[in-house]
Structures are given as C-alpha cells and as structure tokens.
Amino acid sequence: MAEIQSYSINFGPQHPAAHGVLRLILEMDGETVVHADPHIGLLHRATEKLAESKPYNQSIGYMDRLDYVSMMCNEHAYVMAIEKLLGVEPPKRAQYIRTMFDEVTRILNHLLWLGAHGLDIGAMTMFLYCFREREDLMDAYEAVSGARMHATYYRPGGVYRDLPNQMPQYKEGKFRKKGKAQRLNKNRQGSLLDFLEDFTQRFPKCVDEYETLLTDNRIWKQRTVDIGVVSPERAIALGFTGPMLRGSGVEWDLRKKQPYAAYDEVSFKIPVGKNGDCYDRYLVRVAELRQSNEIIKQCITWLRANPGPVAVDDHKIIPPARAVMKDKMESLIHHFKLFTEGYVVPPGEVYAAVEQPKGEFGIYLISDGANKPYRVKIRAAGFAHLSAFAEMVKGHMLADVVAMIGTQDIVFGEIDR
Amino acid sequence: MATVADLIIKIEKRLGTAVTCQIINEQLLVDVAISDLLRVAKFLRDDNALRFSQLIDVCGVDFLHYGLSDWATDSSSSEGFSRGVGPGQYVAEEDIDFPARFAVVYQLLSIKYNHRLRLRCFAPGDTPRVPSVVDLWPAANWYEREAFDLYGILFDGHPDLRRLLTDYGFVGHPFRKDFPLIGEVEMRFDATEQRVVYEPVSIKPRTLVPKVIKHVGHNE
C-alpha cells in the first residue's frame, strides 16, 4: 500500500463555520492538522487610516462596525480615549447608562457566540433560542439610539440622549392581528428601564434552558472537553484576554482590576475556568451571562433613583439642544462649528482599554492638537486570539478546527479592522 | 494598583540612562534606543518587581505629518473654505522634532502588579529596522507582521515576516502618511479579458474637513 503523504487543504474564506472571511491553509496528516496558516485581511477597511482623516466624532460609527456584535463596548473605548485627552469627565448618569449598555452588549455578544458555536458543532436549537433573546436587547438598542446594531450612542462627554420614557410598540396591520400586537406589546407599556427589568427577570430562566441543553450534554462534552487546552502561562504569553484568559484560570477582568465607567460601584463576580479547554470557556461565558444580568439589574435600580444630565454641559464637544439652537445665536455658532470643523484635542497620547465581551479592546490615540486624530491604533482582542490559532489547533482533528474557531469567538470586523 | 510615579522610580533605579520616562495623561511612556530594546524588554518582562508578562499591542507610528495642518490661516477672512491649502499640502504650525520618522510602540501589561507601560522605540531611515520581540512575547508575531505590512518596518529576527492585512501582491505600505487615502490602484472585473484587472485609481483625493490645529485656549 502506498504511504499517504501529508497534504494541504484550503478552508474558507467563504465557509459558514469560519465566522466571516477567514481563510485557513491547513496542512493535514490524514485527519490530523499538522500546521495551520490563517490568512486574514479579506475584510480590511483601513479603519485606522480613515479615522485619521476625519474629525473625532465622525469615527464613532466606525467603532460599531469593528466588532459588529459588541457595538457599544467598542464605542466606549474610543470615547474614553478622547475624554482622557480632553480631560472631560462624563456625568454619573452617563457612566451608569454606559455600564448598563456595555452589559446589554455583553449578553448580545455571548448569545450570538453561544448560538453560532452551538450551530457549528451540532446544537441547532441553541441558535433559535439565543436569537429569541437577542431580539429584545436589539429593541433596547433601537429604543435608545434609533438603530438596532450600529448605535453611535456614546459620545465624548456622555451619551447621545437620555433613556426614553416610552418603548416603541408594535402596531396591528395586515400581517399582525390585534391580539398578536397586544401580546407583543405586553412588556412595552412602560419605559425602556421597565422593559429591560422585565428582561432581566426572564433571562436567568432562559440561561437555565441553554444549560439543560448543553452543559451535561454528552455530544457537547465530546466536542469541547479537552479540546484546545491552553495553560495559564501560555495564555498570558500569547496575549489572550477576556474569556480566553479566564477560561485558563487567570482571574483577570479589566472591569474589576482597572475599573472604568461605574464598574467600581456595582457588584459582580469574575467567573474563571480550570482546564483551559473549549468546555471551560463555554462555562465562563455562560456564567458571564448571569453576571451581566445582575449588573444590569443594579444599573436599572440606580438609574431609576437618580435622574440627571447625561452629557457634560460643554457645547464645544456636545451639541446644544435643537430647540435652543433655533433662537440663540451662540448655540447656532456652536452647532455649526461642531458639525463642520469638530473640536480640537490637546496634543498628547493615551491608551484606553475596556473589557469588551471578547477581551481587552483598546484604543491608542495620538493627537497633535488638531481636530482629527493623528494616529488611532485599535487593539482588538480577537487579533491576538487568532494569531495563536495555529498553536491551538496543532495536533487536533479537522472537525476540531471548527470548534476552535467557535471558542475563540472570532469576528472579522475587529480582526481585519 | 501602584502609582505611575512608583513605577518610574523602580524602572529608573534599575535601568538608569538606557530609558527616558515621561508621564503623559497619567500613563507611563518609556523611550528606548534600538540598541537597548531587547535588553530593556527582557528586563521589563522578567524583573521580579515589574513582571510585564503580557504584550498587549505593538503598532507602528509615522510622524511625517505631525503638527502640520492644511488650514493656512488663523484669522477669519471672506474667502471661506479656500483658506485650506489643498489636499496633500500642509502648513507647519511649529517645528516639532522627532528623533526619526517612524516609531514602534509596545503596550505592556503586568497582570501580577496591575501596571501598564508604553514602550516606544524610534527607528531611523525610510526602511526602518527594529529587533523583533517574538522570542520574548509570542504575541508579537502578528502585531509585527501588521506593522511591517502597513508601515514597512522590518523586524530583525522575526520568523515569518509576511504581509498580513493587505491584498496578495499589494505594493506599498498603506498607513504611511504619504500613502494616499484613496490608494494607488483600483480593481474591476474585465468582461472581455474575463479576469480581474488592476488600474491606477480614477478618483481624485479630496479633503472633506480640513485639518486644523489650534493652540490651548483657542477653544475657549
């Protein structure tokens, strides 16, 4: 019998399990991966260079489009960097709103991850379950910013506007009978906070549902336990952050260790794994879903009790109200200058990082005193994770490649930038 | 979290004149010469009082247009937008001297002591060369490939310095400040040749919002 030589196969860039446009050149020995060479950059849009050509505020929307499943967390890092350079401190209510929406975003991200990861390795139902809950949170996004995904809600100095007092409601029509509209509107009678509170009460039950399907599931465990084991030392050396690092047992979370926004005033725990395999990373993320839910609850209570401004009262960086603008000359000038030229940021440089659902998302900003950033460097968590992909996947079977892509929670918007 | 000042004392005590420390916006920036880079980096990683075990980020910076604005005058005039000097032309606001055009910036994190540090290394020349830190932090691998791809910075000792983000067969280093925002080539499918062809760009660069530099107090 002829001896079988190792051979190369091409995986992607258009593959449903590649979570975007990942091209992998896999060198195989039978079904075992000997070497993997990820080719990235197929979604490269030069976001950093684009940001260098525009006034600061015009790039906030680009941040949503980096990691397009954790939109507001990306904005958070960017506006934090600008605020540090400007020396501006947003009001407390804005900090709480940001904290709340960061956690809403974390749930959104982890739900998409859980659904897609489940789908990749054979748990179809997860996808449907997770998207059911995502829908409610998307509605919260829409109610507050007008957009379901790319919100551009955070602004340097605060947030775009206060939380709405009324949730938008479903209307009856040709395709939606009166009874159905009423049923859908049942939890939309009050404000956005009421709507979110209703969600936080329902959500722990939903997480239980996910766990009954997966946590003790024999097939799920066969696909994830002891797959892609990373030791804590190696995870640190490879630049892992977020659940990838915590799954290996390193208790590191920027929300606790280097608190920003209102994270030092809410209580929550950092879930950590033990073995550093795909299964532990799954458990960490599911535990984070529960923790995020608790944080949202605390934020809702605080926001109910403490009305107030949601942005600094400085019209050099925050536009004046439209009504005022129509009959005050100075407001008109402020508005005009802000939207044509933008604001000037003092020279200097800063690195601001947030604990985004995937890990540390950082913005390194250099200003030369102009109305545009001189250099913006986006530090994406997924980039460091994917760079270690070859090492993680070595010696595993071809089918585990898909489990590994899933466990890294890869989104190409942020890796290719 | 120890203060930045404590950190400076620790570093200066051990490294002396090899580094220049400064605090910018409450964050520590350490400048190091190319010849000292590997020694300093290894020290920062291994020293018991520092333990910068994690390399968070590596990026290139091009200082070619630093402090240059494309707004010709400070005073208002009746000429409106025409005061702009035009795309690709710049006016120096003041003379700012950097040791070199390119720099490589490393963001370090110490998980043990909860410190951050930014290490900056200026690299002279048009094709700058910097020693690679892959052997110290494996995380540097792709970051250095990215900096090579986008800025043309060469990392000596890197095991696999290929382009990472740009297209196969791309020419140039797109994040250099003298590389146009619209790029050099455009791509289309040619129906007669039945293949994708590359041609010089047909659009013209334009500045939507001119870059304006104002000095402290001007915003007030």
XYZ file of C-alpha atoms in Angstrom:
637
model
C 0.000 0.000 0.000
C 1.307 3.419 -0.906
C 2.222 5.616 2.011
C -0.105 8.587 2.414
C 1.728 11.884 2.302
C 0.566 14.941 4.217
C -1.493 17.271 2.080
C -2.840 20.811 2.251
C -6.428 21.868 2.152
C -7.967 25.275 1.819
C -10.664 26.250 4.329
C -12.727 29.335 3.558
C -12.732 32.288 3.023
C -16.421 31.647 2.372
C -17.355 28.959 4.840
C -20.318 29.112 7.205
C -18.217 27.919 10.136
C -15.431 30.440 9.503
C -17.431 33.227 11.207
C -16.677 35.705 8.487
C -13.934 35.722 5.938
C -11.220 33.546 7.412
C -9.026 31.629 5.014
C -7.095 28.765 6.512
C -4.388 26.783 4.785
C -4.361 23.510 6.681
C -1.579 21.015 6.330
C -3.070 17.640 7.144
C -1.741 14.246 8.048
C -4.810 12.117 7.467
C -7.436 13.852 9.586
C -4.937 15.488 11.928
C -3.887 19.098 11.485
C -0.104 19.366 11.298
C 0.062 23.076 10.640
C -2.453 25.859 10.137
C -1.794 29.167 8.441
C -4.657 31.650 8.828
C -4.872 34.283 6.090
C -6.691 37.366 7.257
C -7.256 40.823 5.861
C -10.099 39.987 3.489
C -12.260 42.448 5.401
C -9.510 45.057 5.858
C -11.062 48.506 5.530
C -8.207 50.590 6.975
C -10.476 51.922 9.717
C -7.472 53.421 11.472
C -6.398 55.423 8.436
C -9.968 56.522 7.767
C -10.258 57.718 11.357
C -7.104 59.779 10.865
C -8.784 61.639 8.015
C -11.925 62.730 9.872
C -12.865 64.809 12.895
C -13.023 62.767 16.087
C -16.783 62.353 16.345
C -17.207 61.092 12.815
C -15.329 57.898 13.639
C -17.580 56.746 16.486
C -19.785 54.978 13.967
C -16.773 53.117 12.580
C -16.156 51.668 16.030
C -19.556 49.942 15.932
C -18.513 48.268 12.738
C -15.308 46.801 14.122
C -16.625 44.068 16.323
C -20.121 44.228 14.951
C -21.628 42.082 17.687
C -20.376 44.155 20.597
C -21.018 47.585 19.219
C -21.317 49.881 22.203
C -18.289 48.407 24.001
C -16.095 49.435 21.076
C -17.500 52.946 21.152
C -16.821 53.028 24.866
C -13.065 52.561 24.450
C -12.903 55.198 21.726
C -14.850 57.875 23.591
C -12.903 57.086 26.772
C -9.641 57.751 24.936
C -10.927 61.097 23.659
C -12.257 62.029 27.089
C -8.892 61.316 28.680
C -7.148 63.572 26.176
C -9.736 66.324 26.567
C -9.735 65.971 30.341
C -13.513 65.600 30.412
C -15.419 63.525 32.941
C -18.911 62.466 31.853
C -21.723 62.814 34.420
C -22.518 59.883 36.670
C -25.789 59.051 34.975
C -23.981 58.720 31.658
C -21.489 56.375 33.337
C -24.308 54.173 34.581
C -26.043 54.183 31.217
C -22.751 53.129 29.622
C -22.262 50.389 32.198
C -25.775 49.111 31.589
C -25.429 49.117 27.829
C -21.984 47.544 27.993
C -23.592 44.639 29.793
C -26.538 44.523 27.407
C -23.905 44.323 24.700
C -22.061 41.556 26.532
C -25.241 39.486 26.641
C -25.864 40.219 22.960
C -22.360 39.099 22.090
C -22.345 35.977 24.224
C -25.755 34.954 22.918
C -24.592 35.241 19.343
C -21.448 33.324 20.255
C -23.419 30.598 22.025
C -25.865 30.266 19.160
C -23.246 30.202 16.435
C -20.831 27.992 18.354
C -23.658 25.572 19.095
C -24.706 25.544 15.463
C -21.134 24.868 14.331
C -20.738 21.790 16.453
C -24.180 20.349 16.160
C -26.644 22.027 18.523
C -29.127 23.666 16.174
C -31.712 24.593 18.788
C -29.284 26.918 20.567
C -29.247 29.233 17.600
C -33.009 29.705 17.702
C -33.130 30.096 21.481
C -30.335 32.662 21.575
C -31.723 34.774 18.776
C -35.077 34.904 20.540
C -33.487 36.735 23.490
C -31.218 38.835 21.314
C -34.264 40.338 19.690
C -35.358 42.015 22.935
C -31.946 43.528 23.513
C -31.797 44.767 19.946
C -35.071 46.524 20.648
C -33.446 48.182 23.650
C -30.652 49.375 21.368
C -33.197 50.700 18.923
C -35.235 52.466 21.571
C -32.225 54.332 22.881
C -30.341 55.151 19.701
C -32.638 54.535 16.762
C -30.502 51.723 15.350
C -30.649 48.036 16.148
C -26.924 47.427 15.770
C -24.704 50.342 14.819
C -25.855 52.677 17.519
C -23.270 55.528 17.669
C -24.815 56.204 21.061
C -21.780 57.032 23.209
C -20.253 60.441 22.679
C -17.196 62.043 24.230
C -18.583 63.699 27.327
C -21.611 61.447 27.825
C -24.205 59.712 25.707
C -26.302 60.981 22.824
C -29.562 61.283 24.772
C -31.323 60.143 27.907
C -33.169 56.834 28.121
C -36.617 57.043 26.524
C -39.676 57.146 28.777
C -41.674 55.068 26.376
C -40.871 51.913 24.476
C -41.883 51.852 20.822
C -44.815 49.487 20.304
C -45.967 47.056 17.641
C -48.868 48.231 15.519
C -51.588 45.964 14.231
C -51.884 45.686 10.494
C -52.356 43.406 7.555
C -49.900 40.807 8.782
C -50.257 41.286 12.515
C -53.668 40.833 14.088
C -54.792 42.879 17.056
C -54.381 40.043 19.535
C -50.805 39.379 18.464
C -49.868 43.057 18.633
C -51.275 43.256 22.140
C -49.353 40.193 23.214
C -46.106 41.588 21.795
C -46.718 44.936 23.459
C -47.342 43.491 26.879
C -43.880 44.284 28.247
C -43.560 47.504 26.271
C -46.106 49.542 28.172
C -43.602 51.424 30.332
C -40.182 52.978 29.833
C -37.027 51.374 28.471
C -35.965 50.621 32.040
C -39.221 48.736 32.678
C -38.670 46.778 29.507
C -35.119 45.868 30.486
C -36.195 44.975 34.007
C -38.748 42.591 32.591
C -35.957 41.092 30.501
C -33.619 40.660 33.478
C -36.348 38.793 35.332
C -36.953 36.403 32.456
C -33.371 35.940 31.413
C -31.936 33.671 34.173
C -34.603 31.101 33.252
C -33.510 31.295 29.623
C -29.894 30.667 30.619
C -31.107 27.619 32.552
C -32.735 26.440 29.348
C -29.477 26.781 27.420
C -27.644 24.921 30.140
C -30.069 21.997 30.219
C -29.421 21.587 26.513
C -25.648 21.808 26.647
C -23.848 21.652 29.978
C -24.356 17.945 30.639
C -24.968 17.001 27.055
C -22.766 14.042 26.093
C -22.257 15.137 22.493
C -21.466 18.714 23.541
C -18.889 17.473 26.018
C -17.328 15.134 23.491
C -16.853 18.042 21.158
C -15.464 20.506 23.694
C -13.837 18.850 26.707
C -10.027 18.677 26.377
C -10.148 20.423 23.025
C -7.814 23.379 22.578
C -6.229 23.341 26.022
C -4.181 26.444 26.805
C -2.168 26.688 30.009
C -2.431 29.939 32.015
C 1.220 30.854 31.406
C 0.862 30.260 27.700
C -2.401 32.213 27.547
C -0.681 35.233 29.093
C 2.333 34.956 26.802
C 0.108 34.709 23.735
C -1.673 37.928 24.667
C -5.029 36.306 25.467
C -7.599 38.463 27.245
C -11.233 38.133 28.246
C -12.917 34.714 28.475
C -9.990 33.114 26.619
C -7.705 34.070 29.518
C -10.262 33.426 32.256
C -11.071 30.030 30.782
C -7.461 29.084 31.523
C -7.919 30.048 35.152
C -6.377 33.534 35.245
C -8.620 35.843 37.199
C -8.216 38.978 35.119
C -11.035 41.325 34.227
C -10.492 44.999 33.479
C -13.915 45.807 34.904
C -12.598 44.775 38.312
C -8.853 45.376 38.033
C -8.840 48.723 36.270
C -12.444 49.878 36.708
C -13.947 52.396 34.325
C -17.463 53.891 33.998
C -19.474 52.722 37.037
C -17.985 49.251 37.396
C -16.442 50.035 40.778
C -19.931 50.667 42.167
C -21.705 47.535 41.022
C -21.070 44.102 42.471
C -20.360 41.099 40.324
C -18.027 38.111 40.214
C -15.342 37.085 37.755
C -16.017 33.518 36.624
C -12.852 31.561 35.862
C -12.253 28.163 34.302
C -9.892 25.449 35.400
C -8.648 23.387 32.483
C -8.431 25.993 29.736
C -10.316 23.888 27.201
C -13.291 24.770 24.999
C -15.721 23.464 27.600
C -14.356 25.706 30.354
C -14.502 28.718 28.099
C -18.128 27.821 27.411
C -18.838 27.657 31.156
C -17.099 31.002 31.736
C -19.174 32.733 29.086
C -22.431 31.254 30.359
C -21.541 32.379 33.892
C -20.818 35.836 32.491
C -24.325 35.938 31.037
C -25.687 35.579 34.569
C -23.260 38.159 35.995
C -24.127 40.682 33.279
C -27.780 40.201 34.079
C -27.065 41.091 37.719
C -25.123 44.209 36.717
C -27.993 45.380 34.504
C -30.387 44.972 37.436
C -28.200 47.130 39.672
C -27.882 49.789 36.991
C -31.644 49.889 36.481
C -32.191 50.498 40.195
C -29.637 53.309 40.246
C -30.880 54.932 37.048
C -34.464 54.921 38.335
C -33.443 56.715 41.528
C -31.047 59.248 40.015
C -32.292 61.384 37.152
C -29.885 63.993 35.855
C -27.846 65.139 32.878
C -26.393 62.508 30.555
C -23.720 64.644 28.942
C -21.347 67.382 30.029
C -22.576 70.935 29.676
C -19.864 71.997 27.254
C -21.065 72.918 23.799
C -17.545 72.756 22.402
C -17.883 68.984 22.386
C -21.604 68.253 22.890
C -24.059 69.951 20.517
C -26.653 72.296 22.032
C -30.301 71.232 22.069
C -32.050 71.801 18.768
C -34.780 73.958 20.273
C -32.226 76.308 21.819
C -30.233 76.401 18.620
C -33.174 77.876 16.740
C -33.244 81.152 18.620
C -29.844 81.552 20.302
C -27.053 82.886 18.132
C -24.289 81.398 20.230
C -25.838 77.949 20.157
C -26.115 78.170 16.401
C -22.421 79.019 16.136
C -21.508 76.155 18.446
C -23.605 73.777 16.420
C -22.113 74.952 13.155
C -18.517 74.761 14.366
C -19.028 71.352 15.933
C -20.513 69.770 12.848
C -18.222 71.372 10.278
C -14.852 71.538 11.964
C -15.292 69.426 15.085
C -13.363 70.119 18.267
C -9.651 70.356 18.831
C -7.998 67.896 21.179
C -4.833 68.943 23.035
C -1.586 67.284 21.898
C -0.641 64.105 23.697
C -1.244 60.416 23.598
C -3.338 57.976 25.551
C -4.243 54.300 25.681
C -7.757 53.481 26.856
C -8.972 49.918 27.228
C -12.286 48.330 28.102
C -13.259 44.762 28.891
C -15.187 44.067 25.742
C -17.064 40.719 25.608
C -14.181 39.148 23.675
C -11.375 40.554 25.764
C -9.379 43.724 26.022
C -10.354 46.255 23.402
C -8.001 49.205 23.442
C -7.612 52.461 21.584
C -4.188 54.067 21.357
C -4.712 57.648 20.341
C -2.068 60.220 19.403
C -3.170 63.814 18.944
C -1.054 66.613 17.508
C -3.526 69.242 18.638
C -5.746 69.048 15.565
C -9.441 68.365 15.028
C -8.540 64.902 13.689
C -6.620 62.177 15.497
C -3.009 61.867 14.349
C -2.865 58.128 14.913
C -5.536 55.698 16.040
C -4.473 52.160 16.825
C -7.207 49.693 17.578
C -6.183 46.809 19.787
C -8.673 44.065 19.068
C -8.920 41.050 21.334
C -9.678 38.639 18.505
C -6.474 39.553 16.684
C -4.283 38.167 19.454
C -6.509 35.114 19.820
C -6.452 34.256 16.128
C -2.683 34.726 15.970
C -2.440 31.811 18.408
C -4.811 29.718 16.327
C -2.064 27.687 14.655
C -0.673 26.733 18.033
C -4.062 25.801 19.496
C -5.179 23.706 16.573
C -1.966 21.746 16.074
C -2.476 18.008 16.563
C -6.262 18.241 16.618
C -8.675 16.731 14.119
C -10.147 18.687 11.233
C -13.563 18.757 12.933
C -11.999 20.436 15.970
C -10.825 23.337 13.818
C -14.439 24.449 13.717
C -14.800 24.075 17.491
C -11.649 26.151 17.914
C -12.855 28.964 15.661
C -16.055 28.963 17.688
C -14.382 29.009 21.081
C -12.204 31.967 20.122
C -15.345 33.980 19.415
C -13.918 35.380 16.222
C -15.439 38.341 14.476
C -13.642 39.618 11.424
C -14.744 43.188 11.718
C -12.296 43.707 14.558
C -9.517 41.402 13.419
C -9.160 42.916 9.964
C -10.229 46.431 11.011
C -2.694 49.499 41.503
C 0.587 51.210 42.246
C 1.005 54.756 41.046
C 2.854 55.610 37.892
C 5.445 57.571 39.873
C 6.386 54.465 41.886
C 6.805 52.592 38.652
C 9.159 55.230 37.249
C 11.313 55.022 40.354
C 11.534 51.250 40.048
C 12.425 51.385 36.381
C 14.943 54.225 36.606
C 16.657 52.623 39.558
C 17.351 49.500 37.565
C 17.736 50.728 34.013
C 19.297 54.131 34.608
C 20.112 56.048 31.458
C 19.029 53.364 28.984
C 15.479 54.703 29.151
C 13.701 58.064 29.253
C 10.461 58.006 31.223
C 7.687 60.542 30.964
C 4.132 60.686 32.221
C 1.537 61.699 29.646
C -2.089 61.781 30.752
C -1.250 59.752 33.855
C 0.232 56.991 31.716
C 3.845 55.979 31.558
C 5.733 56.339 28.278
C 9.238 54.908 28.169
C 11.538 55.778 25.275
C 14.293 53.362 24.474
C 17.016 53.263 21.822
C 17.001 50.459 19.247
C 20.277 49.065 20.571
C 18.793 48.708 24.062
C 15.335 47.496 23.041
C 15.778 43.760 23.543
C 17.692 44.156 26.796
C 15.121 46.558 28.253
C 12.175 44.484 27.037
C 13.593 41.302 28.549
C 14.244 43.123 31.782
C 10.706 44.546 31.934
C 9.288 41.095 31.387
C 11.479 39.175 33.823
C 12.245 41.567 36.664
C 10.513 40.492 39.853
C 9.287 43.959 40.716
C 7.885 44.660 37.238
C 6.742 41.426 35.532
C 5.309 42.845 32.332
C 4.296 39.368 31.301
C 1.779 40.363 28.657
C 2.369 42.220 25.420
C -0.970 43.820 24.674
C -0.177 45.564 21.432
C 2.553 46.559 19.021
C 1.997 49.289 16.486
C 3.915 51.465 14.106
C 3.587 55.236 14.017
C 4.624 57.533 11.182
C 5.435 61.057 12.376
C 5.813 62.567 8.886
C 2.869 64.958 9.107
C 2.850 65.525 12.864
C 1.916 69.092 13.709
C 1.127 70.006 10.093
C -2.242 71.477 9.288
C -3.978 72.110 5.995
C -5.601 75.323 7.073
C -3.489 78.233 6.003
C -4.510 80.988 8.352
C -5.662 81.609 11.870
C -7.640 84.733 11.200
C -11.060 84.738 9.608
C -11.421 86.083 6.106
C -14.050 86.484 3.457
C -12.545 83.680 1.412
C -14.136 80.858 3.376
C -13.051 77.344 2.527
C -10.413 78.491 0.060
C -8.170 79.216 3.029
C -7.461 75.489 3.002
C -4.179 74.798 1.221
C -5.497 71.749 -0.628
C -5.217 68.017 -0.246
C -1.779 66.614 0.350
C -0.295 70.039 1.110
C 0.462 71.023 4.646
C 1.486 74.018 6.633
C 3.778 73.616 9.635
C 2.286 75.102 12.765
C 5.506 74.879 14.723
C 8.710 72.929 14.496
C 8.446 69.627 16.292
C 11.485 67.428 16.129
C 11.227 63.699 16.436
C 14.367 61.569 16.522
C 13.121 59.642 13.488
C 10.157 59.392 11.158
C 8.961 56.012 12.362
C 8.436 54.615 15.813
C 7.301 51.264 17.124
C 5.099 51.407 20.205
C 4.655 48.442 22.564
C 1.834 48.369 25.110
C 2.788 46.199 28.059
C 0.660 44.889 30.884
C 1.721 43.361 34.151
C -1.006 41.027 35.343
C 0.766 40.398 38.626
C 1.093 44.053 39.668
C -1.679 45.541 37.543
C 0.593 48.035 35.756
C 0.593 49.321 32.263
C 3.548 50.699 30.395
C 4.112 52.024 26.904
C 7.486 51.390 25.351
C 8.450 53.492 22.359
C 11.364 52.922 20.072
C 12.217 55.358 17.276
C 13.595 53.723 14.153
C 15.609 55.829 11.693
C 15.542 55.662 7.920
C 12.951 55.073 5.240
C 13.081 51.300 5.707
C 13.463 51.183 9.467
C 14.800 48.082 11.161
C 13.906 47.086 14.693
C 14.789 43.862 16.502
C 11.834 41.528 16.891
C 10.474 40.730 20.354
C 8.803 37.479 19.251
C 11.186 35.460 21.380
C 10.140 37.401 24.487
C 6.402 37.601 23.827
C 4.987 35.180 21.227
C 2.014 37.535 20.923
C 4.258 39.924 18.960
C 4.237 37.665 15.906
C 1.186 39.028 14.116
C 1.496 42.525 15.512
C 4.937 42.844 13.946
C 3.696 41.403 10.676
C 0.959 44.024 10.738
C 3.408 46.873 11.414
C 5.606 45.592 8.580
C 2.649 45.391 6.233
C 1.190 48.798 7.000
C 4.347 50.830 7.694
C 7.188 48.874 6.109
C 9.055 48.486 9.382
C 11.384 45.497 9.247
C 11.680 43.340 12.343
C 15.054 41.588 12.563
C 14.757 38.039 13.780
C 11.056 37.642 13.042
C 10.464 34.041 11.910
C 7.850 34.770 9.262
C 7.679 38.425 8.213
C 4.953 38.301 5.559
C 2.213 40.774 4.758
C -0.858 40.190 6.881
C -3.759 42.521 6.183
C -3.327 43.826 2.644
C -4.202 42.002 -0.557
C -1.994 39.318 -2.101
C 0.561 41.131 -4.242
C -0.084 44.548 -2.705
C 2.526 47.220 -3.382
C 3.385 49.896 -0.818
C 2.717 50.434 2.854
C -0.748 51.953 3.155
C -0.626 53.527 6.616
C 2.376 55.692 5.859
C 1.283 59.292 5.886
C 2.456 59.837 2.299
C 0.314 56.951 1.007
C -2.912 58.480 -0.348
C -6.162 57.680 1.432
C -7.786 56.694 -1.869
C -4.994 54.215 -2.579
C -2.939 53.762 -5.759
C -4.891 51.142 -7.715
C -8.487 50.184 -8.271
C -9.784 46.789 -9.234
C -12.571 45.698 -11.554
C -13.708 42.649 -13.455
C -12.975 42.971 -17.154
C -15.642 41.175 -19.169
C -13.606 40.996 -22.360
C -10.495 39.632 -20.681
C -12.608 37.508 -18.319
C -10.445 38.388 -15.329
C -9.983 40.941 -12.610
C -7.753 43.828 -13.672
C -5.931 46.472 -11.607
C -5.716 50.052 -12.881
C -4.500 53.354 -11.439
C -7.243 54.995 -9.365
C -9.657 57.143 -11.349
C -10.928 59.209 -8.389
C -9.200 62.294 -7.031
C -8.242 62.812 -3.398
C -10.263 65.445 -1.607
C -10.386 66.839 1.872
C -13.846 66.883 3.374
C -12.873 68.582 6.613
C -9.527 70.390 6.674
C -7.146 69.524 9.463
C -6.987 72.474 11.823
C -4.521 72.863 14.655
C -5.421 75.291 17.391
C -3.432 76.104 20.456
C -4.508 75.794 24.043
C -7.074 78.381 24.930
C -8.279 78.802 21.366
C -11.253 76.557 22.078
C -12.424 78.725 24.948
